[in-house]
Amino acid sequence: MSPNAPETAADRLADIKARMERAARRIEGGDVAELVAVSKTFDAEAIVPVIEAGQRHFGENRVQEAQGKWPGLKSEYPDLVLHLIGPLQTNKAADAVALFDVIESVDRDKLARILATEMDKQNRRLPCFVQVNIGGEEQKAGVSTAETVEFVDRCRDQYGLDIVGLMCIPPIDEAPGPYFAQLARLARAAGVSRLSMGMSADFEVAILMGATQVRVGSALFGAR
Ligand SMILES: *Cc1c(COP(=O)(O)O)cnc(C)c1O
């Protein structure tokens, strides 16, 4: 982090929120996006000051890691909203449904079907995002851009999931703007309204392209 970066978690949170608001003001009717604070690799001790500073949405990418720190925090702060933002194995679906409040990484039929069954069983109908492999990268999770609209339709009509939006992680070494714009187009085509896109390095660009939530980790918690 640069020497003049804000020092406390609360300062960094305020700084990120101010940057998000400035970005939102640059677009017409721009609602301020929701900040999802990505706390992966950080423990409860690092997370509590951010909660105390008013942050309520948090993101984790591993079910098992999240199980180690969030049940306690959630009972202490009942209004927290926990987002699963990493790939989900079907054998962890039951645990994920029990712990998380939003699933952002629905990316294949088998997972969609098992999630829907688990949600019925646990009587927890969670809002879900379909993850799109927006750069068509072999190593990345997500449905292809060509399959996105049909997959969203199947998730809703066939499996009964509550798909509220699309999520993406653009290729790391390219300008993200065009990818964010494409995710926004796909969301319109699929008839979903929410866009989870933008991380520490590019959340302002994502907001300019219509992000309704950004996922910010290192800019808030520090380097991992
Ligand atoms: C780690 C992670 C983030 C946050 O990345 P930063 O660059 O630290 O802000 C966002 N989204 C996903 C899916 C992640 O795994």
Coordinates of C-alpha atoms and ligand atoms in Angstrom, one line a residue:
M1 CA 0.0 0.0 0.0
S2 CA 1.3 3.5 -0.7
P3 CA 2.7 5.5 2.2
N4 CA -0.1 7.9 2.3
A5 CA -2.8 5.3 2.1
P6 CA -5.5 5.6 4.9
E7 CA -4.2 3.8 8.0
T8 CA -7.1 2.2 9.7
A9 CA -9.7 -0.1 8.2
A10 CA -12.4 2.5 8.9
D11 CA -10.4 5.1 7.0
R12 CA -9.9 2.8 4.1
L13 CA -13.6 2.0 4.1
A14 CA -14.5 5.7 4.1
D15 CA -12.1 6.3 1.3
I16 CA -13.5 3.5 -0.9
K17 CA -17.1 4.6 -0.2
A18 CA -16.2 8.2 -1.3
R19 CA -14.6 6.9 -4.5
M20 CA -17.6 4.8 -5.2
E21 CA -19.9 7.8 -4.7
R22 CA -17.8 10.0 -7.0
A23 CA -17.9 7.4 -9.7
A24 CA -21.7 7.0 -9.3
R25 CA -22.2 10.8 -9.6
R26 CA -20.5 10.7 -13.0
I27 CA -23.4 8.6 -14.5
E28 CA -26.9 9.7 -14.9
G29 CA -29.3 8.3 -12.3
G30 CA -26.3 6.3 -10.9
D31 CA -27.4 4.7 -7.7
V32 CA -24.5 4.0 -5.4
A33 CA -23.5 0.4 -5.8
E34 CA -23.3 -1.9 -2.8
L35 CA -19.8 -2.6 -1.5
V36 CA -19.1 -6.2 -0.8
A37 CA -16.0 -6.3 1.4
V38 CA -13.9 -9.4 0.4
S39 CA -12.4 -10.7 3.6
K40 CA -10.9 -14.0 2.3
T41 CA -7.6 -14.9 4.1
F42 CA -8.3 -12.3 6.9
D43 CA -9.5 -13.4 10.3
A44 CA -12.3 -12.2 12.5
E45 CA -9.9 -9.8 14.3
A46 CA -9.3 -7.9 11.0
I47 CA -13.0 -8.1 10.0
V48 CA -14.5 -6.7 13.2
P49 CA -13.2 -3.1 12.8
V50 CA -14.8 -3.1 9.3
I51 CA -18.1 -4.3 10.7
E52 CA -17.9 -1.7 13.5
A53 CA -17.3 1.0 10.9
G54 CA -20.7 0.1 9.4
Q55 CA -19.9 -2.4 6.7
R56 CA -22.5 -5.1 6.3
H57 CA -21.9 -7.0 3.1
F58 CA -18.9 -9.4 3.0
G59 CA -17.6 -11.8 0.5
E60 CA -15.7 -15.0 0.9
N61 CA -14.5 -17.4 -1.8
R62 CA -14.2 -20.7 0.2
V63 CA -16.9 -22.4 2.1
Q64 CA -14.6 -24.1 4.6
E65 CA -12.7 -20.9 5.4
A66 CA -15.9 -19.0 5.9
Q67 CA -17.2 -21.6 8.2
G68 CA -14.3 -21.0 10.5
K69 CA -15.0 -17.3 11.1
W70 CA -18.5 -16.3 10.1
P71 CA -21.0 -18.2 12.3
G72 CA -19.7 -16.4 15.4
L73 CA -19.7 -13.0 13.7
K74 CA -23.2 -13.6 12.2
S75 CA -24.6 -14.3 15.6
E76 CA -23.0 -11.2 17.1
Y77 CA -24.1 -9.0 14.2
P78 CA -27.4 -10.5 12.8
D79 CA -27.7 -8.0 10.0
L80 CA -24.6 -9.1 8.1
V81 CA -25.0 -10.3 4.6
L82 CA -22.5 -12.9 3.5
H83 CA -21.8 -13.5 -0.2
L84 CA -20.1 -16.6 -1.7
I85 CA -18.0 -15.3 -4.5
G86 CA -15.8 -18.4 -5.2
P87 CA -16.3 -21.6 -7.1
L88 CA -18.7 -24.0 -5.3
Q89 CA -18.3 -27.8 -5.3
T90 CA -21.6 -29.6 -5.2
N91 CA -20.6 -31.5 -2.1
K92 CA -20.3 -28.2 -0.3
A93 CA -23.7 -26.9 -1.5
A94 CA -25.6 -27.7 1.7
D95 CA -23.0 -26.0 3.9
A96 CA -23.0 -23.0 1.5
V97 CA -26.8 -22.6 1.7
A98 CA -26.7 -22.9 5.5
L99 CA -24.0 -20.2 5.9
F100 CA -24.2 -17.7 3.0
D101 CA -27.0 -15.2 2.2
V102 CA -26.1 -14.6 -1.5
I103 CA -24.5 -17.1 -3.9
E104 CA -22.6 -15.3 -6.7
S105 CA -21.0 -18.3 -8.4
V106 CA -23.7 -20.4 -10.0
D107 CA -22.0 -21.7 -13.1
R108 CA -23.3 -25.1 -14.2
D109 CA -26.5 -27.1 -14.3
K110 CA -25.5 -29.7 -11.7
L111 CA -24.7 -27.1 -9.2
A112 CA -27.9 -25.1 -10.0
R113 CA -30.0 -28.2 -9.5
I114 CA -28.3 -29.2 -6.2
L115 CA -28.5 -25.6 -4.8
A116 CA -32.2 -25.5 -5.6
T117 CA -32.8 -28.8 -3.8
E118 CA -30.8 -27.7 -0.8
M119 CA -32.6 -24.3 -0.6
D120 CA -35.9 -26.2 -0.6
K121 CA -34.7 -28.5 2.1
Q122 CA -33.4 -25.8 4.3
N123 CA -36.2 -23.4 3.5
R124 CA -33.7 -20.7 2.5
R125 CA -34.4 -19.2 -0.9
L126 CA -31.2 -17.2 -1.5
P127 CA -30.6 -14.7 -4.2
C128 CA -28.1 -16.0 -6.7
F129 CA -25.9 -14.7 -9.5
V130 CA -24.8 -16.5 -12.5
Q131 CA -21.0 -16.3 -13.0
V132 CA -20.0 -15.5 -16.6
N133 CA -16.6 -16.4 -18.0
I134 CA -16.6 -13.0 -19.7
G135 CA -13.1 -13.3 -21.2
G136 CA -13.6 -16.9 -22.3
E137 CA -10.5 -17.9 -20.3
E138 CA -9.8 -21.6 -19.9
Q139 CA -8.7 -21.4 -16.3
K140 CA -11.7 -19.4 -15.1
A141 CA -15.0 -20.6 -13.9
G142 CA -18.3 -19.3 -15.3
V143 CA -20.7 -20.0 -18.2
S144 CA -19.7 -18.8 -21.6
T145 CA -21.2 -15.6 -22.9
A146 CA -23.0 -17.5 -25.7
E147 CA -24.7 -19.8 -23.1
T148 CA -25.5 -17.1 -20.5
V149 CA -29.1 -16.3 -21.4
E150 CA -30.2 -19.9 -21.8
F151 CA -28.5 -20.9 -18.6
V152 CA -30.2 -18.1 -16.6
D153 CA -33.5 -19.2 -18.1
R154 CA -32.9 -22.8 -17.1
C155 CA -31.8 -21.8 -13.6
R156 CA -35.1 -20.0 -13.2
D157 CA -37.6 -22.1 -15.0
Q158 CA -36.2 -25.6 -14.7
Y159 CA -34.4 -25.4 -11.3
G160 CA -36.4 -22.6 -9.6
L161 CA -33.4 -20.6 -8.5
D162 CA -33.9 -16.9 -7.7
I163 CA -31.3 -15.5 -10.2
V164 CA -31.0 -11.7 -9.6
G165 CA -27.9 -10.9 -11.7
L166 CA -24.6 -11.7 -13.3
M167 CA -21.1 -11.8 -11.9
C168 CA -17.8 -11.7 -13.7
I169 CA -14.0 -11.5 -13.2
P170 CA -12.4 -10.0 -16.4
P171 CA -9.0 -11.1 -17.7
I172 CA -6.3 -9.8 -15.4
D173 CA -4.1 -8.0 -17.8
E174 CA -6.6 -6.2 -20.0
A175 CA -8.7 -3.1 -19.7
P176 CA -11.8 -4.2 -17.9
G177 CA -14.3 -1.7 -19.3
P178 CA -15.3 -3.6 -22.4
Y179 CA -15.9 -6.7 -20.4
F180 CA -18.0 -4.9 -17.9
A181 CA -20.0 -3.4 -20.7
Q182 CA -20.6 -6.8 -22.2
L183 CA -21.7 -8.2 -18.9
A184 CA -24.2 -5.4 -18.7
R185 CA -25.5 -6.2 -22.1
L186 CA -25.9 -9.9 -21.2
A187 CA -27.8 -9.0 -18.1
R188 CA -30.3 -7.0 -20.1
A189 CA -30.6 -9.8 -22.6
A190 CA -31.2 -12.3 -19.7
G191 CA -33.7 -10.1 -18.0
V192 CA -31.7 -9.7 -14.7
S193 CA -31.0 -6.4 -13.1
R194 CA -28.0 -6.8 -10.9
L195 CA -24.3 -6.7 -11.9
S196 CA -21.5 -7.9 -9.5
M197 CA -18.3 -6.6 -11.1
G198 CA -15.3 -4.6 -10.2
M199 CA -12.6 -5.3 -7.6
S200 CA -9.9 -3.2 -5.9
A201 CA -8.1 -2.2 -9.1
D202 CA -11.2 -1.4 -11.2
F203 CA -14.3 -0.8 -9.1
E204 CA -14.8 2.8 -10.3
V205 CA -14.8 1.6 -14.0
A206 CA -17.2 -1.1 -13.0
I207 CA -19.6 1.5 -11.5
L208 CA -19.4 3.6 -14.6
M209 CA -20.4 0.5 -16.5
G210 CA -23.4 -0.1 -14.3
A211 CA -22.2 -2.3 -11.5
T212 CA -24.8 -2.7 -8.7
Q213 CA -22.2 -4.3 -6.4
V214 CA -18.5 -4.2 -6.3
R215 CA -16.3 -6.8 -4.6
V216 CA -13.3 -5.1 -2.9
G217 CA -10.7 -7.0 -0.9
S218 CA -7.1 -5.8 -0.8
A219 CA -7.9 -2.1 -1.1
L220 CA -9.8 -2.5 2.2
F221 CA -8.1 -5.2 4.1
G222 CA -4.5 -4.9 2.7
A223 CA -2.4 -7.1 0.6
R224 CA -3.0 -10.9 0.9
Ligands
LIG1 C1 -10.5 -12.0 -4.1 C2 -11.6 -11.6 -4.9 C3 -12.1 -10.3 -5.1 C4 -11.4 -9.1 -4.4 O1 -10.2 -8.9 -5.1 P1 -9.3 -7.6 -4.7 O2 -8.4 -7.4 -5.9 O3 -8.5 -8.0 -3.5 O4 -10.2 -6.5 -4.4 C5 -13.2 -10.1 -5.8 N1 -13.9 -11.1 -6.4 C6 -13.5 -12.4 -6.3 C7 -14.3 -13.4 -7.0 C8 -12.4 -12.7 -5.6 O5 -12.0 -14.0 -5.5

